[in-house]
Amino acid sequence: MRKGKSIKLAVVVAVLAMLVGFAAVSTVLRFNGTVSLKGNAAEFENNLRFVSTGAKAPTIESSMNKTGNKSVSVSDNGKQLTFVTPEFNTVGETATVTYYVENVGQYDALLGEITCKATATNANLVDYLEIIESTNYNGTTLAAGSEASPTQTEEASTITVKLKKTYASEETGIVTITCQLPATAKEN
């Protein structure tokens, strides 16, 4: 019996010696690295745009149901929406542009408040119009998307132009309206 205990003790001592011996000759390799992070403003700039086709393509409607010279289009890069209203000649007449925005990039986009400005060669012409910007996109986050699967705003937004006082001249007055919808990249 003593011999069996001695053998068991010898085996335990041998295993402990191997473990200690292995620990004495083992080592650890460490890795250190540096990672640089930088946002891609150009990518964000290029991937937020107006929806240009399909059911959410922009439209323009006249309150007087005029079908004459009215149009709305989106530039090839999707960054500019251009519209022409029918000729206004009745106080209170409006034209409403309806549009949607889409995101095809890696960044979520926080949409700001749209602002519009009217200019004309004859500055007095601006006084004849009222511009009403929809504010429903202000503060909206538009999630990241891709070309194959863009993320689009669910609700439409609008810009309404209204003739607010009588224009008595026989000369056609042309007013240019420029609107900006700011957006900032947001971490997702």
PDB file of N, CA and C in Angstrom, residues 33-126:
ATOM      1  N   GLY A  33      -1.129  48.833 -31.155  1.00  0.00           N
ATOM      2  CA  GLY A  33      -1.394  49.446 -32.446  1.00  0.00           C
ATOM      3  C   GLY A  33      -2.059  50.782 -32.272  1.00  0.00           C
ATOM      4  N   THR A  34      -2.127  51.516 -33.349  1.00  0.00           N
ATOM      5  CA  THR A  34      -2.778  52.823 -33.372  1.00  0.00           C
ATOM      6  C   THR A  34      -3.809  52.812 -34.492  1.00  0.00           C
ATOM      7  N   VAL A  35      -4.979  53.301 -34.205  1.00  0.00           N
ATOM      8  CA  VAL A  35      -6.036  53.392 -35.198  1.00  0.00           C
ATOM      9  C   VAL A  35      -6.389  54.859 -35.369  1.00  0.00           C
ATOM     10  N   SER A  36      -6.422  55.326 -36.601  1.00  0.00           N
ATOM     11  CA  SER A  36      -6.817  56.710 -36.892  1.00  0.00           C
ATOM     12  C   SER A  36      -8.259  56.708 -37.385  1.00  0.00           C
ATOM     13  N   LEU A  37      -9.071  57.627 -36.894  1.00  0.00           N
ATOM     14  CA  LEU A  37     -10.470  57.749 -37.295  1.00  0.00           C
ATOM     15  C   LEU A  37     -10.709  59.129 -37.891  1.00  0.00           C
ATOM     16  N   LYS A  38     -11.454  59.174 -38.995  1.00  0.00           N
ATOM     17  CA  LYS A  38     -11.801  60.457 -39.598  1.00  0.00           C
ATOM     18  C   LYS A  38     -13.079  60.266 -40.399  1.00  0.00           C
ATOM     19  N   GLY A  39     -14.025  61.159 -40.213  1.00  0.00           N
ATOM     20  CA  GLY A  39     -15.258  61.102 -40.983  1.00  0.00           C
ATOM     21  C   GLY A  39     -14.991  61.428 -42.441  1.00  0.00           C
ATOM     22  N   ASN A  40     -15.919  61.032 -43.299  1.00  0.00           N
ATOM     23  CA  ASN A  40     -15.778  61.271 -44.730  1.00  0.00           C
ATOM     24  C   ASN A  40     -16.865  62.250 -45.173  1.00  0.00           C
ATOM     25  N   ALA A  41     -16.563  63.535 -45.059  1.00  0.00           N
ATOM     26  CA  ALA A  41     -17.544  64.584 -45.374  1.00  0.00           C
ATOM     27  C   ALA A  41     -17.992  64.522 -46.826  1.00  0.00           C
ATOM     28  N   ALA A  42     -17.080  64.212 -47.743  1.00  0.00           N
ATOM     29  CA  ALA A  42     -17.426  64.147 -49.166  1.00  0.00           C
ATOM     30  C   ALA A  42     -18.445  63.036 -49.414  1.00  0.00           C
ATOM     31  N   GLU A  43     -18.273  61.903 -48.750  1.00  0.00           N
ATOM     32  CA  GLU A  43     -19.217  60.793 -48.915  1.00  0.00           C
ATOM     33  C   GLU A  43     -20.591  61.200 -48.386  1.00  0.00           C
ATOM     34  N   PHE A  44     -20.611  61.860 -47.243  1.00  0.00           N
ATOM     35  CA  PHE A  44     -21.884  62.305 -46.671  1.00  0.00           C
ATOM     36  C   PHE A  44     -22.559  63.310 -47.605  1.00  0.00           C
ATOM     37  N   GLU A  45     -21.790  64.244 -48.116  1.00  0.00           N
ATOM     38  CA  GLU A  45     -22.319  65.276 -49.022  1.00  0.00           C
ATOM     39  C   GLU A  45     -22.948  64.649 -50.267  1.00  0.00           C
ATOM     40  N   ASN A  46     -22.321  63.623 -50.803  1.00  0.00           N
ATOM     41  CA  ASN A  46     -22.794  63.014 -52.044  1.00  0.00           C
ATOM     42  C   ASN A  46     -23.969  62.069 -51.866  1.00  0.00           C
ATOM     43  N   ASN A  47     -24.221  61.607 -50.682  1.00  0.00           N
ATOM     44  CA  ASN A  47     -25.203  60.550 -50.503  1.00  0.00           C
ATOM     45  C   ASN A  47     -26.521  60.974 -49.877  1.00  0.00           C
ATOM     46  N   LEU A  48     -26.684  62.257 -49.633  1.00  0.00           N
ATOM     47  CA  LEU A  48     -27.969  62.776 -49.176  1.00  0.00           C
ATOM     48  C   LEU A  48     -28.536  63.575 -50.338  1.00  0.00           C
ATOM     49  N   ARG A  49     -29.747  63.224 -50.790  1.00  0.00           N
ATOM     50  CA  ARG A  49     -30.267  63.845 -52.016  1.00  0.00           C
ATOM     51  C   ARG A  49     -31.794  63.798 -52.059  1.00  0.00           C
ATOM     52  N   PHE A  50     -32.342  64.516 -53.023  1.00  0.00           N
ATOM     53  CA  PHE A  50     -33.782  64.482 -53.260  1.00  0.00           C
ATOM     54  C   PHE A  50     -34.134  63.187 -53.981  1.00  0.00           C
ATOM     55  N   VAL A  51     -35.281  62.602 -53.661  1.00  0.00           N
ATOM     56  CA  VAL A  51     -35.770  61.441 -54.405  1.00  0.00           C
ATOM     57  C   VAL A  51     -36.205  61.961 -55.767  1.00  0.00           C
ATOM     58  N   SER A  52     -35.776  61.296 -56.837  1.00  0.00           N
ATOM     59  CA  SER A  52     -36.058  61.831 -58.178  1.00  0.00           C
ATOM     60  C   SER A  52     -36.993  60.965 -59.016  1.00  0.00           C
ATOM     61  N   THR A  53     -37.242  59.737 -58.602  1.00  0.00           N
ATOM     62  CA  THR A  53     -38.082  58.862 -59.422  1.00  0.00           C
ATOM     63  C   THR A  53     -39.084  58.107 -58.550  1.00  0.00           C
ATOM     64  N   GLY A  54     -40.035  57.502 -59.213  1.00  0.00           N
ATOM     65  CA  GLY A  54     -41.006  56.663 -58.521  1.00  0.00           C
ATOM     66  C   GLY A  54     -42.127  57.449 -57.870  1.00  0.00           C
ATOM     67  N   ALA A  55     -42.812  56.794 -56.955  1.00  0.00           N
ATOM     68  CA  ALA A  55     -43.979  57.394 -56.291  1.00  0.00           C
ATOM     69  C   ALA A  55     -43.609  58.602 -55.436  1.00  0.00           C
ATOM     70  N   LYS A  56     -42.332  58.705 -55.037  1.00  0.00           N
ATOM     71  CA  LYS A  56     -41.909  59.822 -54.186  1.00  0.00           C
ATOM     72  C   LYS A  56     -41.163  60.899 -54.973  1.00  0.00           C
ATOM     73  N   ALA A  57     -41.248  60.871 -56.291  1.00  0.00           N
ATOM     74  CA  ALA A  57     -40.632  61.928 -57.108  1.00  0.00           C
ATOM     75  C   ALA A  57     -41.340  63.250 -56.811  1.00  0.00           C
ATOM     76  N   PRO A  58     -40.647  64.378 -56.938  1.00  0.00           N
ATOM     77  CA  PRO A  58     -41.265  65.668 -56.611  1.00  0.00           C
ATOM     78  C   PRO A  58     -42.406  66.015 -57.565  1.00  0.00           C
ATOM     79  N   THR A  59     -43.365  66.762 -57.030  1.00  0.00           N
ATOM     80  CA  THR A  59     -44.507  67.209 -57.824  1.00  0.00           C
ATOM     81  C   THR A  59     -44.746  68.691 -57.561  1.00  0.00           C
ATOM     82  N   ILE A  60     -45.503  69.333 -58.461  1.00  0.00           N
ATOM     83  CA  ILE A  60     -45.933  70.715 -58.241  1.00  0.00           C
ATOM     84  C   ILE A  60     -47.411  70.798 -58.582  1.00  0.00           C
ATOM     85  N   GLU A  61     -48.160  71.418 -57.700  1.00  0.00           N
ATOM     86  CA  GLU A  61     -49.600  71.568 -57.886  1.00  0.00           C
ATOM     87  C   GLU A  61     -49.993  73.024 -57.743  1.00  0.00           C
ATOM     88  N   SER A  62     -50.913  73.462 -58.588  1.00  0.00           N
ATOM     89  CA  SER A  62     -51.414  74.832 -58.564  1.00  0.00           C
ATOM     90  C   SER A  62     -52.779  74.856 -57.893  1.00  0.00           C
ATOM     91  N   SER A  63     -53.007  75.862 -57.045  1.00  0.00           N
ATOM     92  CA  SER A  63     -54.308  75.975 -56.383  1.00  0.00           C
ATOM     93  C   SER A  63     -55.405  76.331 -57.380  1.00  0.00           C
ATOM     94  N   MET A  64     -55.017  76.862 -58.532  1.00  0.00           N
ATOM     95  CA  MET A  64     -55.990  77.239 -59.559  1.00  0.00           C
ATOM     96  C   MET A  64     -56.101  76.153 -60.641  1.00  0.00           C
ATOM     97  N   ASN A  65     -55.498  75.000 -60.371  1.00  0.00           N
ATOM     98  CA  ASN A  65     -55.499  73.871 -61.309  1.00  0.00           C
ATOM     99  C   ASN A  65     -54.975  74.245 -62.690  1.00  0.00           C
ATOM    100  N   LYS A  66     -54.019  75.137 -62.720  1.00  0.00           N
ATOM    101  CA  LYS A  66     -53.408  75.530 -63.990  1.00  0.00           C
ATOM    102  C   LYS A  66     -52.462  74.430 -64.444  1.00  0.00           C
ATOM    103  N   THR A  67     -52.494  74.161 -65.721  1.00  0.00           N
ATOM    104  CA  THR A  67     -51.619  73.118 -66.258  1.00  0.00           C
ATOM    105  C   THR A  67     -50.542  73.704 -67.160  1.00  0.00           C
ATOM    106  N   GLY A  68     -50.516  75.000 -67.309  1.00  0.00           N
ATOM    107  CA  GLY A  68     -49.552  75.670 -68.197  1.00  0.00           C
ATOM    108  C   GLY A  68     -48.115  75.385 -67.851  1.00  0.00           C
ATOM    109  N   ASN A  69     -47.305  76.392 -67.896  1.00  0.00           N
ATOM    110  CA  ASN A  69     -45.868  76.272 -67.725  1.00  0.00           C
ATOM    111  C   ASN A  69     -45.518  75.999 -66.262  1.00  0.00           C
ATOM    112  N   LYS A  70     -45.622  74.749 -65.859  1.00  0.00           N
ATOM    113  CA  LYS A  70     -45.206  74.366 -64.506  1.00  0.00           C
ATOM    114  C   LYS A  70     -44.377  73.095 -64.616  1.00  0.00           C
ATOM    115  N   SER A  71     -43.327  73.048 -63.832  1.00  0.00           N
ATOM    116  CA  SER A  71     -42.481  71.853 -63.869  1.00  0.00           C
ATOM    117  C   SER A  71     -41.668  71.762 -62.585  1.00  0.00           C
ATOM    118  N   VAL A  72     -41.193  70.563 -62.314  1.00  0.00           N
ATOM    119  CA  VAL A  72     -40.304  70.330 -61.188  1.00  0.00           C
ATOM    120  C   VAL A  72     -39.366  69.200 -61.595  1.00  0.00           C
ATOM    121  N   SER A  73     -38.094  69.369 -61.282  1.00  0.00           N
ATOM    122  CA  SER A  73     -37.114  68.334 -61.643  1.00  0.00           C
ATOM    123  C   SER A  73     -35.997  68.313 -60.612  1.00  0.00           C
ATOM    124  N   VAL A  74     -35.275  67.201 -60.610  1.00  0.00           N
ATOM    125  CA  VAL A  74     -34.133  67.011 -59.720  1.00  0.00           C
ATOM    126  C   VAL A  74     -32.893  66.870 -60.597  1.00  0.00           C
ATOM    127  N   SER A  75     -31.809  67.532 -60.198  1.00  0.00           N
ATOM    128  CA  SER A  75     -30.559  67.455 -60.957  1.00  0.00           C
ATOM    129  C   SER A  75     -30.038  66.016 -60.974  1.00  0.00           C
ATOM    130  N   ASP A  76     -29.128  65.732 -61.906  1.00  0.00           N
ATOM    131  CA  ASP A  76     -28.573  64.373 -62.039  1.00  0.00           C
ATOM    132  C   ASP A  76     -27.941  63.862 -60.752  1.00  0.00           C
ATOM    133  N   ASN A  77     -27.297  64.757 -59.991  1.00  0.00           N
ATOM    134  CA  ASN A  77     -26.655  64.310 -58.747  1.00  0.00           C
ATOM    135  C   ASN A  77     -27.621  64.319 -57.558  1.00  0.00           C
ATOM    136  N   GLY A  78     -28.863  64.749 -57.784  1.00  0.00           N
ATOM    137  CA  GLY A  78     -29.878  64.714 -56.738  1.00  0.00           C
ATOM    138  C   GLY A  78     -29.790  65.836 -55.716  1.00  0.00           C
ATOM    139  N   LYS A  79     -28.865  66.773 -55.909  1.00  0.00           N
ATOM    140  CA  LYS A  79     -28.631  67.802 -54.901  1.00  0.00           C
ATOM    141  C   LYS A  79     -29.496  69.054 -55.109  1.00  0.00           C
ATOM    142  N   GLN A  80     -30.061  69.215 -56.286  1.00  0.00           N
ATOM    143  CA  GLN A  80     -30.806  70.441 -56.571  1.00  0.00           C
ATOM    144  C   GLN A  80     -32.177  70.105 -57.129  1.00  0.00           C
ATOM    145  N   LEU A  81     -33.188  70.730 -56.558  1.00  0.00           N
ATOM    146  CA  LEU A  81     -34.556  70.600 -57.027  1.00  0.00           C
ATOM    147  C   LEU A  81     -34.923  71.935 -57.674  1.00  0.00           C
ATOM    148  N   THR A  82     -35.382  71.900 -58.907  1.00  0.00           N
ATOM    149  CA  THR A  82     -35.724  73.121 -59.645  1.00  0.00           C
ATOM    150  C   THR A  82     -37.207  73.064 -59.992  1.00  0.00           C
ATOM    151  N   PHE A  83     -37.891  74.189 -59.776  1.00  0.00           N
ATOM    152  CA  PHE A  83     -39.307  74.212 -60.130  1.00  0.00           C
ATOM    153  C   PHE A  83     -39.681  75.522 -60.808  1.00  0.00           C
ATOM    154  N   VAL A  84     -40.722  75.441 -61.639  1.00  0.00           N
ATOM    155  CA  VAL A  84     -41.304  76.605 -62.306  1.00  0.00           C
ATOM    156  C   VAL A  84     -42.793  76.550 -62.001  1.00  0.00           C
ATOM    157  N   THR A  85     -43.333  77.653 -61.495  1.00  0.00           N
ATOM    158  CA  THR A  85     -44.768  77.700 -61.188  1.00  0.00           C
ATOM    159  C   THR A  85     -45.533  78.169 -62.418  1.00  0.00           C
ATOM    160  N   PRO A  86     -46.825  77.888 -62.453  1.00  0.00           N
ATOM    161  CA  PRO A  86     -47.639  78.524 -63.482  1.00  0.00           C
ATOM    162  C   PRO A  86     -47.617  80.034 -63.230  1.00  0.00           C
ATOM    163  N   GLU A  87     -47.989  80.808 -64.210  1.00  0.00           N
ATOM    164  CA  GLU A  87     -48.028  82.267 -64.051  1.00  0.00           C
ATOM    165  C   GLU A  87     -49.123  82.646 -63.060  1.00  0.00           C
ATOM    166  N   PHE A  88     -48.744  83.378 -62.020  1.00  0.00           N
ATOM    167  CA  PHE A  88     -49.704  83.817 -61.000  1.00  0.00           C
ATOM    168  C   PHE A  88     -50.370  85.109 -61.472  1.00  0.00           C
ATOM    169  N   ASN A  89     -51.703  85.213 -61.294  1.00  0.00           N
ATOM    170  CA  ASN A  89     -52.395  86.465 -61.598  1.00  0.00           C
ATOM    171  C   ASN A  89     -53.607  86.698 -60.702  1.00  0.00           C
ATOM    172  N   THR A  90     -53.811  85.851 -59.699  1.00  0.00           N
ATOM    173  CA  THR A  90     -54.939  85.997 -58.785  1.00  0.00           C
ATOM    174  C   THR A  90     -54.410  85.990 -57.356  1.00  0.00           C
ATOM    175  N   VAL A  91     -54.773  87.017 -56.583  1.00  0.00           N
ATOM    176  CA  VAL A  91     -54.333  87.087 -55.189  1.00  0.00           C
ATOM    177  C   VAL A  91     -54.782  85.827 -54.456  1.00  0.00           C
ATOM    178  N   GLY A  92     -53.869  85.256 -53.682  1.00  0.00           N
ATOM    179  CA  GLY A  92     -54.157  84.036 -52.935  1.00  0.00           C
ATOM    180  C   GLY A  92     -53.786  82.768 -53.689  1.00  0.00           C
ATOM    181  N   GLU A  93     -53.472  82.900 -54.958  1.00  0.00           N
ATOM    182  CA  GLU A  93     -53.089  81.729 -55.754  1.00  0.00           C
ATOM    183  C   GLU A  93     -51.794  81.134 -55.209  1.00  0.00           C
ATOM    184  N   THR A  94     -51.702  79.804 -55.198  1.00  0.00           N
ATOM    185  CA  THR A  94     -50.505  79.140 -54.687  1.00  0.00           C
ATOM    186  C   THR A  94     -50.016  78.072 -55.660  1.00  0.00           C
ATOM    187  N   ALA A  95     -48.757  77.750 -55.484  1.00  0.00           N
ATOM    188  CA  ALA A  95     -48.171  76.572 -56.132  1.00  0.00           C
ATOM    189  C   ALA A  95     -47.391  75.864 -55.033  1.00  0.00           C
ATOM    190  N   THR A  96     -47.586  74.568 -54.915  1.00  0.00           N
ATOM    191  CA  THR A  96     -46.942  73.790 -53.861  1.00  0.00           C
ATOM    192  C   THR A  96     -46.063  72.704 -54.468  1.00  0.00           C
ATOM    193  N   VAL A  97     -44.812  72.721 -54.065  1.00  0.00           N
ATOM    194  CA  VAL A  97     -43.857  71.689 -54.473  1.00  0.00           C
ATOM    195  C   VAL A  97     -43.777  70.675 -53.340  1.00  0.00           C
ATOM    196  N   THR A  98     -43.959  69.422 -53.675  1.00  0.00           N
ATOM    197  CA  THR A  98     -43.880  68.334 -52.701  1.00  0.00           C
ATOM    198  C   THR A  98     -42.642  67.507 -53.020  1.00  0.00           C
ATOM    199  N   TYR A  99     -41.862  67.174 -51.997  1.00  0.00           N
ATOM    200  CA  TYR A  99     -40.617  66.438 -52.230  1.00  0.00           C
ATOM    201  C   TYR A  99     -40.306  65.499 -51.070  1.00  0.00           C
ATOM    202  N   TYR A 100     -39.426  64.547 -51.349  1.00  0.00           N
ATOM    203  CA  TYR A 100     -38.901  63.600 -50.355  1.00  0.00           C
ATOM    204  C   TYR A 100     -37.372  63.632 -50.430  1.00  0.00           C
ATOM    205  N   VAL A 101     -36.724  63.194 -49.367  1.00  0.00           N
ATOM    206  CA  VAL A 101     -35.264  63.153 -49.297  1.00  0.00           C
ATOM    207  C   VAL A 101     -34.850  61.704 -49.039  1.00  0.00           C
ATOM    208  N   GLU A 102     -33.688  61.318 -49.595  1.00  0.00           N
ATOM    209  CA  GLU A 102     -33.185  59.970 -49.356  1.00  0.00           C
ATOM    210  C   GLU A 102     -31.712  59.988 -48.976  1.00  0.00           C
ATOM    211  N   ASN A 103     -31.309  58.933 -48.276  1.00  0.00           N
ATOM    212  CA  ASN A 103     -29.934  58.766 -47.825  1.00  0.00           C
ATOM    213  C   ASN A 103     -29.426  57.438 -48.374  1.00  0.00           C
ATOM    214  N   VAL A 104     -28.311  57.486 -49.122  1.00  0.00           N
ATOM    215  CA  VAL A 104     -27.739  56.263 -49.677  1.00  0.00           C
ATOM    216  C   VAL A 104     -26.325  56.025 -49.142  1.00  0.00           C
ATOM    217  N   GLY A 105     -25.964  56.693 -48.057  1.00  0.00           N
ATOM    218  CA  GLY A 105     -24.608  56.594 -47.516  1.00  0.00           C
ATOM    219  C   GLY A 105     -24.559  55.883 -46.181  1.00  0.00           C
ATOM    220  N   GLN A 106     -23.350  55.800 -45.645  1.00  0.00           N
ATOM    221  CA  GLN A 106     -23.106  55.074 -44.399  1.00  0.00           C
ATOM    222  C   GLN A 106     -23.465  55.858 -43.142  1.00  0.00           C
ATOM    223  N   TYR A 107     -23.669  57.157 -43.270  1.00  0.00           N
ATOM    224  CA  TYR A 107     -23.950  57.992 -42.101  1.00  0.00           C
ATOM    225  C   TYR A 107     -25.447  58.234 -41.939  1.00  0.00           C
ATOM    226  N   ASP A 108     -25.926  58.226 -40.703  1.00  0.00           N
ATOM    227  CA  ASP A 108     -27.263  58.741 -40.439  1.00  0.00           C
ATOM    228  C   ASP A 108     -27.194  60.243 -40.683  1.00  0.00           C
ATOM    229  N   ALA A 109     -28.309  60.849 -41.090  1.00  0.00           N
ATOM    230  CA  ALA A 109     -28.339  62.284 -41.360  1.00  0.00           C
ATOM    231  C   ALA A 109     -29.386  62.956 -40.490  1.00  0.00           C
ATOM    232  N   LEU A 110     -28.988  63.984 -39.769  1.00  0.00           N
ATOM    233  CA  LEU A 110     -29.908  64.786 -38.975  1.00  0.00           C
ATOM    234  C   LEU A 110     -30.302  65.982 -39.829  1.00  0.00           C
ATOM    235  N   LEU A 111     -31.573  66.023 -40.251  1.00  0.00           N
ATOM    236  CA  LEU A 111     -32.047  67.088 -41.127  1.00  0.00           C
ATOM    237  C   LEU A 111     -32.350  68.341 -40.323  1.00  0.00           C
ATOM    238  N   GLY A 112     -32.037  69.486 -40.908  1.00  0.00           N
ATOM    239  CA  GLY A 112     -32.279  70.769 -40.255  1.00  0.00           C
ATOM    240  C   GLY A 112     -33.530  71.431 -40.795  1.00  0.00           C
ATOM    241  N   GLU A 113     -33.634  72.718 -40.554  1.00  0.00           N
ATOM    242  CA  GLU A 113     -34.801  73.493 -40.981  1.00  0.00           C
ATOM    243  C   GLU A 113     -34.553  74.098 -42.348  1.00  0.00           C
ATOM    244  N   ILE A 114     -35.487  73.866 -43.262  1.00  0.00           N
ATOM    245  CA  ILE A 114     -35.346  74.408 -44.608  1.00  0.00           C
ATOM    246  C   ILE A 114     -35.560  75.926 -44.569  1.00  0.00           C
ATOM    247  N   THR A 115     -34.752  76.632 -45.330  1.00  0.00           N
ATOM    248  CA  THR A 115     -34.911  78.084 -45.452  1.00  0.00           C
ATOM    249  C   THR A 115     -34.942  78.435 -46.935  1.00  0.00           C
ATOM    250  N   CYS A 116     -35.814  79.354 -47.284  1.00  0.00           N
ATOM    251  CA  CYS A 116     -35.950  79.778 -48.669  1.00  0.00           C
ATOM    252  C   CYS A 116     -35.785  81.288 -48.768  1.00  0.00           C
ATOM    253  N   LYS A 117     -35.229  81.715 -49.896  1.00  0.00           N
ATOM    254  CA  LYS A 117     -35.025  83.134 -50.130  1.00  0.00           C
ATOM    255  C   LYS A 117     -35.458  83.448 -51.558  1.00  0.00           C
ATOM    256  N   ALA A 118     -36.191  84.534 -51.713  1.00  0.00           N
ATOM    257  CA  ALA A 118     -36.627  84.968 -53.031  1.00  0.00           C
ATOM    258  C   ALA A 118     -35.770  86.139 -53.489  1.00  0.00           C
ATOM    259  N   THR A 119     -35.377  86.124 -54.757  1.00  0.00           N
ATOM    260  CA  THR A 119     -34.620  87.230 -55.356  1.00  0.00           C
ATOM    261  C   THR A 119     -35.205  87.527 -56.729  1.00  0.00           C
ATOM    262  N   ALA A 120     -35.039  88.759 -57.158  1.00  0.00           N
ATOM    263  CA  ALA A 120     -35.519  89.168 -58.473  1.00  0.00           C
ATOM    264  C   ALA A 120     -34.679  90.333 -58.969  1.00  0.00           C
ATOM    265  N   THR A 121     -34.649  90.509 -60.291  1.00  0.00           N
ATOM    266  CA  THR A 121     -33.904  91.642 -60.843  1.00  0.00           C
ATOM    267  C   THR A 121     -34.531  92.951 -60.360  1.00  0.00           C
ATOM    268  N   ASN A 122     -35.844  92.961 -60.197  1.00  0.00           N
ATOM    269  CA  ASN A 122     -36.544  94.094 -59.600  1.00  0.00           C
ATOM    270  C   ASN A 122     -36.923  93.656 -58.176  1.00  0.00           C
ATOM    271  N   ALA A 123     -36.211  94.167 -57.195  1.00  0.00           N
ATOM    272  CA  ALA A 123     -36.378  93.734 -55.805  1.00  0.00           C
ATOM    273  C   ALA A 123     -37.813  93.867 -55.304  1.00  0.00           C
ATOM    274  N   ASN A 124     -38.590  94.795 -55.871  1.00  0.00           N
ATOM    275  CA  ASN A 124     -39.978  94.980 -55.432  1.00  0.00           C
ATOM    276  C   ASN A 124     -40.845  93.757 -55.721  1.00  0.00           C
ATOM    277  N   LEU A 125     -40.464  92.961 -56.712  1.00  0.00           N
ATOM    278  CA  LEU A 125     -41.264  91.789 -57.055  1.00  0.00           C
ATOM    279  C   LEU A 125     -41.335  90.788 -55.906  1.00  0.00           C
ATOM    280  N   VAL A 126     -40.307  90.728 -55.099  1.00  0.00           N
ATOM    281  CA  VAL A 126     -40.261  89.791 -53.973  1.00  0.00           C
ATOM    282  C   VAL A 126     -41.408  90.074 -53.008  1.00  0.00           C
TER     283      VAL A 126
END
